CSV table of C-alpha atoms in Angstrom, one decimal:
chain,number,residue,atom,x,y,z
A,1,GLU,CA,-32.8,-4.7,39.8
A,2,GLN,CA,-29.8,-5.8,42.1
A,3,VAL,CA,-26.5,-5.5,42.4
A,4,LEU,CA,-24.5,-8.9,42.0
A,5,VAL,CA,-21.2,-9.3,44.9
A,6,VAL,CA,-18.0,-11.0,43.2
A,7,LYS,CA,-15.6,-12.1,44.2
A,8,SER,CA,-12.9,-11.6,41.1
A,9,ALA,CA,-13.5,-10.0,38.0
A,10,ASP,CA,-11.9,-13.5,36.8
A,11,ASP,CA,-14.9,-14.8,37.7
A,12,LEU,CA,-17.4,-12.7,35.5
A,13,GLN,CA,-18.0,-14.3,32.1
A,14,THR,CA,-19.5,-10.6,30.3
A,15,GLU,CA,-17.5,-7.9,29.0
A,16,TRP,CA,-17.7,-4.9,31.6
A,17,SER,CA,-16.7,-1.5,32.5
A,18,GLU,CA,-15.5,0.2,36.5
A,19,LEU,CA,-17.7,2.7,37.7
A,20,GLY,CA,-15.2,3.7,40.5
A,21,THR,CA,-14.1,2.5,43.6
A,22,TYR,CA,-16.1,1.7,47.1
A,23,ARG,CA,-14.3,1.2,50.1
A,24,GLY,CA,-17.1,0.6,53.5
A,25,HIS,CA,-17.6,-0.2,56.7
A,26,ALA,CA,-20.3,-1.5,58.8
A,27,PRO,CA,-21.0,-3.0,62.7
A,28,THR,CA,-22.3,-6.3,60.6
A,29,VAL,CA,-21.1,-8.1,57.4
A,30,LYS,CA,-24.0,-7.5,56.3
A,31,GLU,CA,-25.0,-4.1,56.8
A,32,ALA,CA,-21.3,-3.5,54.8
A,33,MET,CA,-22.2,-5.6,52.0
A,34,ASP,CA,-26.1,-4.6,51.9
A,35,ALA,CA,-24.3,-0.2,52.2
A,36,ALA,CA,-21.6,-1.0,48.8
A,37,LYS,CA,-24.3,-2.8,46.7
A,38,ARG,CA,-26.7,-0.4,47.5
A,39,ALA,CA,-23.7,3.0,46.6
A,40,CYS,CA,-22.6,0.6,43.6
A,41,GLY,CA,-26.9,0.7,43.0
A,42,ASP,CA,-27.2,4.4,42.7
A,43,ALA,CA,-24.7,5.0,40.5
A,44,GLY,CA,-25.7,2.3,37.7
A,45,ALA,CA,-23.2,-0.4,38.4
A,46,ASP,CA,-25.1,-4.1,37.3
A,47,PHE,CA,-21.7,-5.9,39.6
A,48,PHE,CA,-19.8,-4.7,43.5
A,49,ILE,CA,-16.4,-7.3,42.9
A,50,LEU,CA,-14.8,-7.4,45.0
A,51,TYR,CA,-11.2,-6.6,45.8
A,52,THR,CA,-10.5,-9.1,49.2
A,53,GLU,CA,-13.3,-10.6,51.3
A,54,PRO,CA,-15.1,-9.2,53.7
A,55,TYR,CA,-13.0,-8.3,56.9
A,56,GLU,CA,-13.3,-7.2,60.5
A,57,ALA,CA,-10.9,-4.9,62.3
A,58,ARG,CA,-11.1,-3.1,65.8
A,59,GLY,CA,-14.6,-4.3,65.9
A,60,VAL,CA,-15.6,-3.3,62.7
A,61,TRP,CA,-16.5,-5.2,58.8
A,62,LYS,CA,-14.5,-3.5,56.3
A,63,VAL,CA,-15.2,-4.1,52.8
A,64,ASP,CA,-13.2,-2.1,49.2
A,65,GLY,CA,-14.3,-3.4,46.2
A,66,ARG,CA,-15.8,-1.5,43.0
A,67,CYS,CA,-18.9,-1.4,41.0
A,68,ALA,CA,-18.5,-2.3,37.8
A,69,MET,CA,-21.2,-2.7,35.1
A,70,LYS,CA,-22.6,-4.5,31.8
A,71,ALA,CA,-20.7,-3.6,28.8
A,72,ALA,CA,-22.3,-2.0,25.9
A,73,SER,CA,-22.9,-5.1,23.3
C-alpha cells in the first residue's frame, strides 16, 4: 500500500492519528520524499503530512513532517 503525501493536515478529509515525526534528507527531493514515505509505511502509516515543503539546504533536500494513519471507524 502506498503512503499518501499530504501538504497540510487541513487537506485531509478523514480522521487520522499521528504515529510520529519524520525528519530526513537526501541528495534529491524525490529521494527525500521516497525515504519519508518508506519510513512512514514501515511504521504502518497511511499518510506523510508535511510540516513544511521540502527545501534545499547545504546541497541536500530536507523533509519534515509526521506519519499518520487513518483513524479506526
